[in-house]
């Protein structure tokens, strides 16, 4: 019976089989675009390079998320105040009464820390505070640019790419190893950061724990920043107990072609040429060689600069910057202002005029390379040659009158 019923009963419906979903791998996200193909290509190539240097993909992607070229940086690079402002205007701001007063406050506030750093490094506390004041106004303005955007802007194109590319990769390493919050990694337009404006590569050479908390933070810790700067200067052979230099008087008939920081003579040799201190005394005896620095040419103040001046230049390779640091340090220690008057009636040359100045020198056969508007060492050397050819004081100082003379000579030559 059971068999018969089974033969004639309807067959049961088989249970439904669960549907099988085959996962489809999502497409990799497209790399973010800045809207600048050359910049995006630089970042793509930099990512590959970073990975070979031990930078993780996570580090690179987090640090570069959303960055784009910063258009204002090109103008800032072309108009650095150390090179574009008249030196007297630059010093008016750098060594102002307010900045001197603030420096004295910082000397008092961080007295114990500075004394300890000075004792261990040999670098005067006044020099350290002067650098602090010059770089960030004692920590009040350490820059507002995204460090990675700024360095990538300089690195992907332009005249400072060779500088910025290693700094960009060092910044990635800084983020990966030190674990700073990205929001706090702000910098100047040139990628320098912290209260005394270190570059990322300089951090790895000289950064120091000045407050003893086991962590180095140049943004928030003034002792860390000051100790790091002292370590840098000491490593560059700061001569303990010796001055940076001092103001001097030059005699009539002085050979101005010798007045250049690259031209070194013994103190005895400068004495023999009639160089005296600004008070009329013979320069103090010293075994060191020294140069004469004329920041405003033959009609402005003159300074005899000793080896420690060159050490300050290792911090920022602009003579006007080094002079500002030196004078600010002197003033906070009770020194007198510069005595010789500045030639304030000289009109500063605009960037286009500085480029024309260099182009004229090239036209006249005093080769200095491609004009860039920065009247640096090559430009001064070429100008000295031109001045000597005209029987002028070969001080290497560019003026509007000299530009007019060279314009006329260039037209004659053409």
mmCIF file of C-alpha atoms in Angstrom:
data_model
loop_
_atom_site.group_PDB
_atom_site.id
_atom_site.type_symbol
_atom_site.label_atom_id
_atom_site.label_comp_id
_atom_site.label_asym_id
_atom_site.label_seq_id
_atom_site.Cartn_x
_atom_site.Cartn_y
_atom_site.Cartn_z
ATOM 1 C CA UNK A 1 0.000 0.000 0.000
ATOM 2 C CA UNK A 2 2.629 2.371 0.845
ATOM 3 C CA UNK A 3 4.330 1.466 -2.375
ATOM 4 C CA UNK A 4 1.179 2.063 -4.421
ATOM 5 C CA UNK A 5 0.542 5.411 -2.799
ATOM 6 C CA UNK A 6 4.063 6.475 -3.455
ATOM 7 C CA UNK A 7 3.644 5.622 -7.114
ATOM 8 C CA UNK A 8 0.604 7.740 -7.639
ATOM 9 C CA UNK A 9 1.342 10.720 -5.258
ATOM 10 C CA UNK A 10 2.778 14.025 -6.726
ATOM 11 C CA UNK A 11 6.563 14.465 -6.478
ATOM 12 C CA UNK A 12 7.754 16.920 -3.758
ATOM 13 C CA UNK A 13 9.236 20.271 -4.857
ATOM 14 C CA UNK A 14 13.015 20.305 -4.286
ATOM 15 C CA UNK A 15 14.263 22.959 -1.865
ATOM 16 C CA UNK A 16 15.434 26.179 -3.468
ATOM 17 C CA UNK A 17 19.220 26.439 -3.857
ATOM 18 C CA UNK A 18 20.779 29.565 -2.410
ATOM 19 C CA UNK A 19 22.009 31.982 -5.056
ATOM 20 C CA UNK A 20 25.795 32.305 -5.353
ATOM 21 C CA UNK A 21 27.231 35.832 -5.710
ATOM 22 C CA UNK A 22 30.667 35.992 -7.278
ATOM 23 C CA UNK A 23 32.513 38.972 -5.766
ATOM 24 C CA UNK A 24 33.895 41.432 -8.288
ATOM 25 C CA UNK A 25 37.076 43.217 -7.215
ATOM 26 C CA UNK A 26 36.548 46.969 -7.180
ATOM 27 C CA UNK A 27 38.618 49.016 -9.551
ATOM 28 C CA UNK A 28 41.559 50.728 -7.848
ATOM 29 C CA UNK A 29 40.697 54.327 -7.018
ATOM 30 C CA UNK A 30 42.010 56.837 -9.511
ATOM 31 C CA UNK A 31 44.847 58.882 -8.067
ATOM 32 C CA UNK A 32 43.630 62.290 -6.945
ATOM 33 C CA UNK A 33 44.242 64.970 -9.515
ATOM 34 C CA UNK A 34 45.472 68.437 -8.680
ATOM 35 C CA UNK A 35 44.433 69.738 -12.086
ATOM 36 C CA UNK A 36 48.098 70.159 -13.015
ATOM 37 C CA UNK A 37 49.330 67.211 -15.120
ATOM 38 C CA UNK A 38 53.013 67.926 -14.498
ATOM 39 C CA UNK A 39 52.478 68.130 -10.744
ATOM 40 C CA UNK A 40 50.434 64.909 -10.778
ATOM 41 C CA UNK A 41 53.141 63.165 -12.790
ATOM 42 C CA UNK A 42 55.738 64.303 -10.249
ATOM 43 C CA UNK A 43 53.672 62.880 -7.376
ATOM 44 C CA UNK A 44 53.184 59.568 -9.198
ATOM 45 C CA UNK A 45 56.915 59.218 -9.769
ATOM 46 C CA UNK A 46 57.719 60.451 -6.251
ATOM 47 C CA UNK A 47 55.479 57.745 -4.801
ATOM 48 C CA UNK A 48 57.525 55.051 -6.534
ATOM 49 C CA UNK A 49 60.762 56.624 -5.296
ATOM 50 C CA UNK A 50 59.441 56.983 -1.756
ATOM 51 C CA UNK A 51 58.526 53.302 -1.587
ATOM 52 C CA UNK A 52 62.099 52.349 -2.532
ATOM 53 C CA UNK A 53 63.339 54.547 0.328
ATOM 54 C CA UNK A 54 61.279 52.764 2.940
ATOM 55 C CA UNK A 55 58.376 55.182 2.990
ATOM 56 C CA UNK A 56 55.122 53.224 3.209
ATOM 57 C CA UNK A 57 52.287 53.715 0.776
ATOM 58 C CA UNK A 58 50.093 54.670 3.716
ATOM 59 C CA UNK A 59 52.514 57.423 4.733
ATOM 60 C CA UNK A 60 52.836 58.805 1.225
ATOM 61 C CA UNK A 61 49.119 58.747 0.483
ATOM 62 C CA UNK A 62 48.168 60.372 3.781
ATOM 63 C CA UNK A 63 50.805 63.098 3.493
ATOM 64 C CA UNK A 64 49.960 63.998 -0.093
ATOM 65 C CA UNK A 65 46.185 63.653 0.014
ATOM 66 C CA UNK A 66 44.620 66.671 -1.643
ATOM 67 C CA UNK A 67 47.820 68.659 -2.127
ATOM 68 C CA UNK A 68 48.220 70.924 -5.146
ATOM 69 C CA UNK A 69 50.739 73.499 -6.366
ATOM 70 C CA UNK A 70 50.712 76.741 -4.393
ATOM 71 C CA UNK A 71 50.716 79.555 -6.928
ATOM 72 C CA UNK A 72 52.033 82.236 -4.552
ATOM 73 C CA UNK A 73 55.299 80.407 -3.883
ATOM 74 C CA UNK A 74 56.945 81.449 -7.165
ATOM 75 C CA UNK A 75 56.503 85.120 -6.284
ATOM 76 C CA UNK A 76 57.842 84.560 -2.773
ATOM 77 C CA UNK A 77 60.900 82.798 -4.141
ATOM 78 C CA UNK A 78 61.591 85.683 -6.535
ATOM 79 C CA UNK A 79 61.193 88.368 -3.873
ATOM 80 C CA UNK A 80 63.001 87.127 -0.791
ATOM 81 C CA UNK A 81 63.607 90.195 1.391
ATOM 82 C CA UNK A 82 67.269 89.306 1.979
ATOM 83 C CA UNK A 83 67.861 89.866 -1.734
ATOM 84 C CA UNK A 84 65.122 92.236 -2.890
ATOM 85 C CA UNK A 85 64.946 94.931 -0.183
ATOM 86 C CA UNK A 86 67.600 97.602 0.392
ATOM 87 C CA UNK A 87 69.769 96.342 3.219
ATOM 88 C CA UNK A 88 68.942 99.333 5.404
ATOM 89 C CA UNK A 89 65.213 98.678 5.045
ATOM 90 C CA UNK A 90 65.763 95.004 5.794
ATOM 91 C CA UNK A 91 67.730 95.870 8.937
ATOM 92 C CA UNK A 92 65.193 98.501 10.035
ATOM 93 C CA UNK A 93 62.721 95.656 10.455
ATOM 94 C CA UNK A 94 65.111 92.898 11.512
ATOM 95 C CA UNK A 95 66.804 94.939 14.248
ATOM 96 C CA UNK A 96 63.907 97.165 15.257
ATOM 97 C CA UNK A 97 63.486 98.536 18.770
ATOM 98 C CA UNK A 98 60.534 96.194 19.284
ATOM 99 C CA UNK A 99 62.495 93.141 18.212
ATOM 100 C CA UNK A 100 65.419 94.087 20.476
ATOM 101 C CA UNK A 101 63.061 94.549 23.428
ATOM 102 C CA UNK A 102 61.399 91.186 22.743
ATOM 103 C CA UNK A 103 64.820 89.539 22.494
ATOM 104 C CA UNK A 104 65.720 90.768 25.961
ATOM 105 C CA UNK A 105 62.447 89.352 27.290
ATOM 106 C CA UNK A 106 63.266 85.966 25.767
ATOM 107 C CA UNK A 107 66.775 86.063 27.224
ATOM 108 C CA UNK A 108 65.207 86.495 30.647
ATOM 109 C CA UNK A 109 62.353 84.013 30.151
ATOM 110 C CA UNK A 110 64.585 81.195 28.936
ATOM 111 C CA UNK A 111 67.676 82.200 30.893
ATOM 112 C CA UNK A 112 68.420 78.835 32.484
ATOM 113 C CA UNK A 113 67.781 76.922 29.266
ATOM 114 C CA UNK A 114 69.928 79.292 27.203
ATOM 115 C CA UNK A 115 72.773 79.256 29.703
ATOM 116 C CA UNK A 116 72.811 75.465 29.654
ATOM 117 C CA UNK A 117 72.773 75.371 25.828
ATOM 118 C CA UNK A 118 75.504 78.026 25.598
ATOM 119 C CA UNK A 119 77.708 76.134 28.067
ATOM 120 C CA UNK A 120 77.378 72.832 26.228
ATOM 121 C CA UNK A 121 77.649 74.180 22.672
ATOM 122 C CA UNK A 122 79.835 77.261 22.957
ATOM 123 C CA UNK A 123 77.334 79.276 20.904
ATOM 124 C CA UNK A 124 76.333 82.579 22.567
ATOM 125 C CA UNK A 125 72.762 82.724 23.789
ATOM 126 C CA UNK A 126 72.374 86.114 22.076
ATOM 127 C CA UNK A 127 73.142 84.571 18.679
ATOM 128 C CA UNK A 128 70.584 81.808 19.303
ATOM 129 C CA UNK A 129 67.875 84.254 20.339
ATOM 130 C CA UNK A 130 68.711 86.477 17.353
ATOM 131 C CA UNK A 131 68.217 83.535 14.969
ATOM 132 C CA UNK A 132 64.961 82.717 16.748
ATOM 133 C CA UNK A 133 63.812 86.302 16.278
ATOM 134 C CA UNK A 134 64.846 86.461 12.639
ATOM 135 C CA UNK A 135 63.288 83.147 11.693
ATOM 136 C CA UNK A 136 59.892 83.244 13.389
ATOM 137 C CA UNK A 137 59.756 86.377 15.568
ATOM 138 C CA UNK A 138 60.376 84.201 18.640
ATOM 139 C CA UNK A 139 57.958 81.496 17.599
ATOM 140 C CA UNK A 140 55.001 83.702 16.760
ATOM 141 C CA UNK A 141 55.141 83.066 12.997
ATOM 142 C CA UNK A 142 56.521 79.674 12.041
ATOM 143 C CA UNK A 143 54.702 79.482 8.699
ATOM 144 C CA UNK A 144 51.232 78.560 7.556
ATOM 145 C CA UNK A 145 51.835 76.341 4.532
ATOM 146 C CA UNK A 146 51.197 72.632 4.325
ATOM 147 C CA UNK A 147 54.754 71.283 4.386
ATOM 148 C CA UNK A 148 54.141 68.690 1.671
ATOM 149 C CA UNK A 149 52.321 71.107 -0.632
ATOM 150 C CA UNK A 150 55.085 73.682 -0.298
ATOM 151 C CA UNK A 151 57.938 71.268 -0.932
ATOM 152 C CA UNK A 152 56.141 69.514 -3.784
ATOM 153 C CA UNK A 153 55.441 72.904 -5.388
ATOM 154 C CA UNK A 154 59.147 73.690 -5.372
ATOM 155 C CA UNK A 155 60.162 70.139 -6.301
ATOM 156 C CA UNK A 156 58.030 69.423 -9.342
ATOM 157 C CA UNK A 157 59.251 72.396 -11.400
ATOM 158 C CA UNK A 158 61.283 75.558 -11.177
ATOM 159 C CA UNK A 159 64.720 76.772 -10.061
ATOM 160 C CA UNK A 160 64.657 75.169 -6.593
ATOM 161 C CA UNK A 161 63.731 71.634 -7.596
ATOM 162 C CA UNK A 162 67.176 70.248 -6.734
ATOM 163 C CA UNK A 163 66.834 71.659 -3.225
ATOM 164 C CA UNK A 164 63.226 70.664 -2.665
ATOM 165 C CA UNK A 165 63.177 67.056 -3.871
ATOM 166 C CA UNK A 166 65.379 65.580 -1.128
ATOM 167 C CA UNK A 167 63.563 67.780 1.385
ATOM 168 C CA UNK A 168 60.216 66.402 0.206
ATOM 169 C CA UNK A 169 61.314 62.815 0.819
ATOM 170 C CA UNK A 170 62.858 63.766 4.162
ATOM 171 C CA UNK A 171 59.532 65.353 5.144
ATOM 172 C CA UNK A 172 57.784 62.046 4.418
ATOM 173 C CA UNK A 173 60.302 60.272 6.617
ATOM 174 C CA UNK A 174 59.771 62.901 9.320
ATOM 175 C CA UNK A 175 56.042 62.200 9.315
ATOM 176 C CA UNK A 176 56.496 58.431 9.269
ATOM 177 C CA UNK A 177 59.089 58.235 12.034
ATOM 178 C CA UNK A 178 58.101 61.059 14.368
ATOM 179 C CA UNK A 179 54.318 60.636 14.123
ATOM 180 C CA UNK A 180 53.513 64.344 14.143
ATOM 181 C CA UNK A 181 49.867 65.107 13.342
ATOM 182 C CA UNK A 182 49.614 66.195 9.721
ATOM 183 C CA UNK A 183 47.590 69.214 10.795
ATOM 184 C CA UNK A 184 50.578 70.456 12.793
ATOM 185 C CA UNK A 185 53.168 69.974 10.056
ATOM 186 C CA UNK A 186 53.095 73.547 8.826
ATOM 187 C CA UNK A 187 56.069 75.252 7.237
ATOM 188 C CA UNK A 188 57.285 78.317 5.436
ATOM 189 C CA UNK A 189 56.838 78.612 1.688
ATOM 190 C CA UNK A 190 60.314 77.044 1.340
ATOM 191 C CA UNK A 191 59.447 74.047 3.517
ATOM 192 C CA UNK A 192 61.371 75.165 6.615
ATOM 193 C CA UNK A 193 59.542 74.519 9.865
ATOM 194 C CA UNK A 194 59.563 75.047 13.584
ATOM 195 C CA UNK A 195 60.567 77.980 15.749
ATOM 196 C CA UNK A 196 64.051 78.218 14.251
ATOM 197 C CA UNK A 197 63.048 77.023 10.775
ATOM 198 C CA UNK A 198 64.841 73.770 10.112
ATOM 199 C CA UNK A 199 64.478 71.962 6.819
ATOM 200 C CA UNK A 200 63.555 68.259 7.054
ATOM 201 C CA UNK A 201 67.072 67.102 6.099
ATOM 202 C CA UNK A 202 68.578 69.451 8.689
ATOM 203 C CA UNK A 203 66.264 67.990 11.320
ATOM 204 C CA UNK A 204 67.783 64.556 10.839
ATOM 205 C CA UNK A 205 71.304 65.965 11.191
ATOM 206 C CA UNK A 206 70.954 68.377 14.087
ATOM 207 C CA UNK A 207 67.605 68.186 15.892
ATOM 208 C CA UNK A 208 68.073 68.010 19.676
ATOM 209 C CA UNK A 209 65.877 67.404 22.708
ATOM 210 C CA UNK A 210 66.414 70.687 24.521
ATOM 211 C CA UNK A 211 63.757 70.239 27.179
ATOM 212 C CA UNK A 212 64.626 66.639 28.077
ATOM 213 C CA UNK A 213 61.154 65.200 27.580
ATOM 214 C CA UNK A 214 62.369 62.436 25.259
ATOM 215 C CA UNK A 215 60.691 63.903 22.192
ATOM 216 C CA UNK A 216 61.803 66.566 19.700
ATOM 217 C CA UNK A 217 59.152 69.035 18.619
ATOM 218 C CA UNK A 218 60.531 72.114 16.923
ATOM 219 C CA UNK A 219 57.060 73.603 16.501
ATOM 220 C CA UNK A 220 56.015 73.790 20.137
ATOM 221 C CA UNK A 221 59.200 73.522 22.202
ATOM 222 C CA UNK A 222 61.434 76.596 22.227
ATOM 223 C CA UNK A 223 64.178 74.700 24.128
ATOM 224 C CA UNK A 224 64.186 71.990 21.444
ATOM 225 C CA UNK A 225 64.431 74.601 18.681
ATOM 226 C CA UNK A 226 67.201 76.586 20.401
ATOM 227 C CA UNK A 227 69.238 73.491 21.258
ATOM 228 C CA UNK A 228 68.919 72.275 17.669
ATOM 229 C CA UNK A 229 70.166 75.578 16.269
ATOM 230 C CA UNK A 230 73.084 75.547 18.696
ATOM 231 C CA UNK A 231 73.997 72.030 17.615
ATOM 232 C CA UNK A 232 73.993 73.094 13.964
ATOM 233 C CA UNK A 233 76.206 76.138 14.565
ATOM 234 C CA UNK A 234 78.598 74.213 16.792
ATOM 235 C CA UNK A 235 78.945 71.525 14.132
ATOM 236 C CA UNK A 236 79.827 74.238 11.609
ATOM 237 C CA UNK A 237 82.815 75.168 13.782
ATOM 238 C CA UNK A 238 81.530 78.114 15.789
ATOM 239 C CA UNK A 239 84.575 79.578 17.559
ATOM 240 C CA UNK A 240 83.735 79.796 21.227
ATOM 241 C CA UNK A 241 84.476 83.131 22.849
ATOM 242 C CA UNK A 242 85.143 84.947 19.571
ATOM 243 C CA UNK A 243 83.014 87.704 18.004
ATOM 244 C CA UNK A 244 81.370 87.557 14.596
ATOM 245 C CA UNK A 245 83.104 90.830 13.610
ATOM 246 C CA UNK A 246 82.561 94.563 14.073
ATOM 247 C CA UNK A 247 82.056 97.830 12.237
ATOM 248 C CA UNK A 248 85.191 99.452 10.810
ATOM 249 C CA UNK A 249 86.357 102.606 9.017
ATOM 250 C CA UNK A 250 88.130 102.365 5.669
ATOM 251 C CA UNK A 251 90.811 104.858 4.640
ATOM 252 C CA UNK A 252 90.853 107.002 1.528
ATOM 253 C CA UNK A 253 92.211 105.123 -1.433
ATOM 254 C CA UNK A 254 91.106 101.776 -0.016
ATOM 255 C CA UNK A 255 91.154 99.019 -2.707
ATOM 256 C CA UNK A 256 87.430 98.272 -2.788
ATOM 257 C CA UNK A 257 87.914 95.237 -4.982
ATOM 258 C CA UNK A 258 89.299 93.587 -1.821
ATOM 259 C CA UNK A 259 86.122 94.368 0.125
ATOM 260 C CA UNK A 260 84.351 91.044 -0.219
ATOM 261 C CA UNK A 261 83.671 88.321 2.294
ATOM 262 C CA UNK A 262 85.429 85.858 -0.015
ATOM 263 C CA UNK A 263 88.653 87.888 0.108
ATOM 264 C CA UNK A 264 90.344 86.916 3.345
ATOM 265 C CA UNK A 265 93.354 88.659 4.881
ATOM 266 C CA UNK A 266 94.981 88.546 8.283
ATOM 267 C CA UNK A 267 94.131 91.273 10.771
ATOM 268 C CA UNK A 268 97.704 92.522 10.378
ATOM 269 C CA UNK A 269 97.197 92.881 6.618
ATOM 270 C CA UNK A 270 93.978 94.860 7.103
ATOM 271 C CA UNK A 271 95.775 97.080 9.607
ATOM 272 C CA UNK A 272 98.514 97.707 7.062
ATOM 273 C CA UNK A 273 95.853 98.869 4.579
ATOM 274 C CA UNK A 274 94.643 101.431 7.123
ATOM 275 C CA UNK A 275 91.509 99.674 8.363
ATOM 276 C CA UNK A 276 90.462 100.840 11.839
ATOM 277 C CA UNK A 277 87.583 100.172 14.163
ATOM 278 C CA UNK A 278 84.653 102.551 13.874
ATOM 279 C CA UNK A 279 86.052 104.399 16.914
ATOM 280 C CA UNK A 280 89.402 104.915 15.188
ATOM 281 C CA UNK A 281 91.446 102.269 17.008
ATOM 282 C CA UNK A 282 93.507 99.491 15.473
ATOM 283 C CA UNK A 283 91.547 96.247 15.019
ATOM 284 C CA UNK A 284 92.070 93.837 17.930
ATOM 285 C CA UNK A 285 94.799 91.274 17.439
ATOM 286 C CA UNK A 286 93.626 87.893 16.203
ATOM 287 C CA UNK A 287 95.109 84.842 14.525
ATOM 288 C CA UNK A 288 92.026 84.540 12.342
ATOM 289 C CA UNK A 289 91.653 85.737 8.789
ATOM 290 C CA UNK A 290 88.827 88.152 8.084
ATOM 291 C CA UNK A 291 86.979 89.799 5.204
ATOM 292 C CA UNK A 292 85.475 93.230 4.658
ATOM 293 C CA UNK A 293 81.726 93.315 4.043
ATOM 294 C CA UNK A 294 80.162 96.376 2.399
ATOM 295 C CA UNK A 295 76.400 95.737 2.451
ATOM 296 C CA UNK A 296 75.641 99.114 0.823
ATOM 297 C CA UNK A 297 78.789 99.716 -1.171
ATOM 298 C CA UNK A 298 81.518 102.297 -0.680
ATOM 299 C CA UNK A 299 79.105 104.913 0.661
ATOM 300 C CA UNK A 300 77.646 102.796 3.465
ATOM 301 C CA UNK A 301 78.944 101.125 6.627
ATOM 302 C CA UNK A 302 81.826 98.653 6.484
ATOM 303 C CA UNK A 303 82.228 95.556 8.634
ATOM 304 C CA UNK A 304 85.237 93.371 9.300
ATOM 305 C CA UNK A 305 83.821 89.848 9.482
ATOM 306 C CA UNK A 306 85.544 86.953 11.257
ATOM 307 C CA UNK A 307 85.014 83.170 10.884
ATOM 308 C CA UNK A 308 81.870 83.133 13.048
ATOM 309 C CA UNK A 309 80.130 85.336 10.481
ATOM 310 C CA UNK A 310 80.653 82.542 7.945
ATOM 311 C CA UNK A 311 79.128 80.092 10.409
ATOM 312 C CA UNK A 312 75.950 82.199 10.564
ATOM 313 C CA UNK A 313 75.871 82.055 6.765
ATOM 314 C CA UNK A 314 75.601 78.262 7.045
ATOM 315 C CA UNK A 315 72.185 78.845 8.616
ATOM 316 C CA UNK A 316 71.000 81.132 5.810
ATOM 317 C CA UNK A 317 73.371 81.892 2.948
ATOM 318 C CA UNK A 318 72.505 85.574 2.651
ATOM 319 C CA UNK A 319 75.014 88.093 3.967
ATOM 320 C CA UNK A 320 72.300 90.579 4.920
ATOM 321 C CA UNK A 321 70.624 87.866 7.017
ATOM 322 C CA UNK A 322 73.891 87.021 8.773
ATOM 323 C CA UNK A 323 74.496 90.721 9.449
ATOM 324 C CA UNK A 324 70.994 91.097 10.881
ATOM 325 C CA UNK A 325 71.548 88.165 13.246
ATOM 326 C CA UNK A 326 74.911 89.568 14.307
ATOM 327 C CA UNK A 327 73.650 93.105 14.907
ATOM 328 C CA UNK A 328 70.542 91.919 16.753
ATOM 329 C CA UNK A 329 72.737 89.782 19.021
ATOM 330 C CA UNK A 330 74.997 92.778 19.699
ATOM 331 C CA UNK A 331 72.078 95.049 20.513
ATOM 332 C CA UNK A 332 70.445 92.662 22.988
ATOM 333 C CA UNK A 333 73.847 92.426 24.710
ATOM 334 C CA UNK A 334 73.985 96.220 25.040
ATOM 335 C CA UNK A 335 75.988 97.059 21.928
ATOM 336 C CA UNK A 336 75.637 100.319 20.020
ATOM 337 C CA UNK A 337 73.769 100.798 16.730
ATOM 338 C CA UNK A 338 75.645 100.991 13.427
ATOM 339 C CA UNK A 339 77.438 104.343 13.389
ATOM 340 C CA UNK A 340 78.029 105.053 9.706
ATOM 341 C CA UNK A 341 74.958 106.367 7.876
ATOM 342 C CA UNK A 342 73.245 104.238 5.247
ATOM 343 C CA UNK A 343 72.864 105.694 1.718
ATOM 344 C CA UNK A 344 69.103 105.906 2.030
ATOM 345 C CA UNK A 345 68.782 108.172 -1.001
ATOM 346 C CA UNK A 346 69.753 105.257 -3.264
ATOM 347 C CA UNK A 347 66.677 103.968 -5.043
ATOM 348 C CA UNK A 348 66.290 100.187 -4.799
ATOM 349 C CA UNK A 349 66.214 98.367 -8.121
ATOM 350 C CA UNK A 350 63.039 96.513 -9.041
ATOM 351 C CA UNK A 351 63.379 92.877 -10.062
ATOM 352 C CA UNK A 352 63.044 93.722 -13.755
ATOM 353 C CA UNK A 353 65.840 96.264 -13.340
ATOM 354 C CA UNK A 354 68.046 93.742 -11.570
ATOM 355 C CA UNK A 355 67.519 91.325 -14.449
ATOM 356 C CA UNK A 356 68.375 94.100 -16.903
ATOM 357 C CA UNK A 357 71.459 94.893 -14.821
ATOM 358 C CA UNK A 358 72.663 91.316 -15.229
ATOM 359 C CA UNK A 359 71.776 91.237 -18.927
ATOM 360 C CA UNK A 360 73.814 94.417 -19.513
ATOM 361 C CA UNK A 361 76.835 92.921 -17.773
ATOM 362 C CA UNK A 362 76.579 89.841 -19.998
ATOM 363 C CA UNK A 363 76.245 92.021 -23.109
ATOM 364 C CA UNK A 364 79.341 93.979 -22.107
ATOM 365 C CA UNK A 365 81.375 90.800 -21.751
ATOM 366 C CA UNK A 366 81.294 90.394 -17.966
ATOM 367 C CA UNK A 367 79.710 86.961 -17.976
ATOM 368 C CA UNK A 368 77.634 86.022 -14.925
ATOM 369 C CA UNK A 369 75.319 83.376 -16.326
ATOM 370 C CA UNK A 370 71.564 83.486 -16.883
ATOM 371 C CA UNK A 371 69.964 86.643 -15.410
ATOM 372 C CA UNK A 372 67.665 85.787 -12.507
ATOM 373 C CA UNK A 373 67.245 89.073 -10.655
ATOM 374 C CA UNK A 374 69.331 87.919 -7.674
ATOM 375 C CA UNK A 375 72.492 90.009 -7.447
ATOM 376 C CA UNK A 376 74.618 87.382 -5.784
ATOM 377 C CA UNK A 377 78.294 86.508 -5.822
ATOM 378 C CA UNK A 378 78.695 86.146 -9.603
ATOM 379 C CA UNK A 379 76.822 89.365 -10.265
ATOM 380 C CA UNK A 380 78.940 91.309 -7.767
ATOM 381 C CA UNK A 381 82.152 89.922 -9.241
ATOM 382 C CA UNK A 382 81.074 90.880 -12.765
ATOM 383 C CA UNK A 383 80.036 94.342 -11.591
ATOM 384 C CA UNK A 384 83.419 94.887 -9.909
ATOM 385 C CA UNK A 385 85.122 94.165 -13.218
ATOM 386 C CA UNK A 386 82.877 96.676 -14.968
ATOM 387 C CA UNK A 387 83.504 99.316 -12.289
ATOM 388 C CA UNK A 388 87.260 98.836 -12.559
ATOM 389 C CA UNK A 389 87.062 99.222 -16.323
ATOM 390 C CA UNK A 390 85.386 102.591 -15.737
ATOM 391 C CA UNK A 391 87.795 103.746 -13.042
ATOM 392 C CA UNK A 392 85.100 103.565 -10.356
ATOM 393 C CA UNK A 393 85.302 102.222 -6.806
ATOM 394 C CA UNK A 394 84.898 98.490 -7.398
ATOM 395 C CA UNK A 395 82.515 97.866 -4.509
ATOM 396 C CA UNK A 396 80.127 95.562 -6.391
ATOM 397 C CA UNK A 397 77.076 97.553 -5.274
ATOM 398 C CA UNK A 398 74.339 97.923 -7.880
ATOM 399 C CA UNK A 399 72.706 101.336 -8.218
ATOM 400 C CA UNK A 400 70.274 103.011 -10.597
ATOM 401 C CA UNK A 401 73.078 105.284 -11.819
ATOM 402 C CA UNK A 402 75.241 102.294 -12.727
ATOM 403 C CA UNK A 403 72.307 100.669 -14.494
ATOM 404 C CA UNK A 404 71.810 103.781 -16.630
ATOM 405 C CA UNK A 405 75.532 103.814 -17.461
ATOM 406 C CA UNK A 406 75.520 100.156 -18.464
ATOM 407 C CA UNK A 407 72.326 100.574 -20.515
ATOM 408 C CA UNK A 408 74.078 103.305 -22.502
ATOM 409 C CA UNK A 409 77.220 101.217 -22.949
ATOM 410 C CA UNK A 410 75.161 98.216 -24.078
ATOM 411 C CA UNK A 411 73.372 100.304 -26.715
ATOM 412 C CA UNK A 412 76.743 101.545 -28.019
ATOM 413 C CA UNK A 413 78.081 98.018 -28.218
ATOM 414 C CA UNK A 414 75.047 96.823 -30.180
#
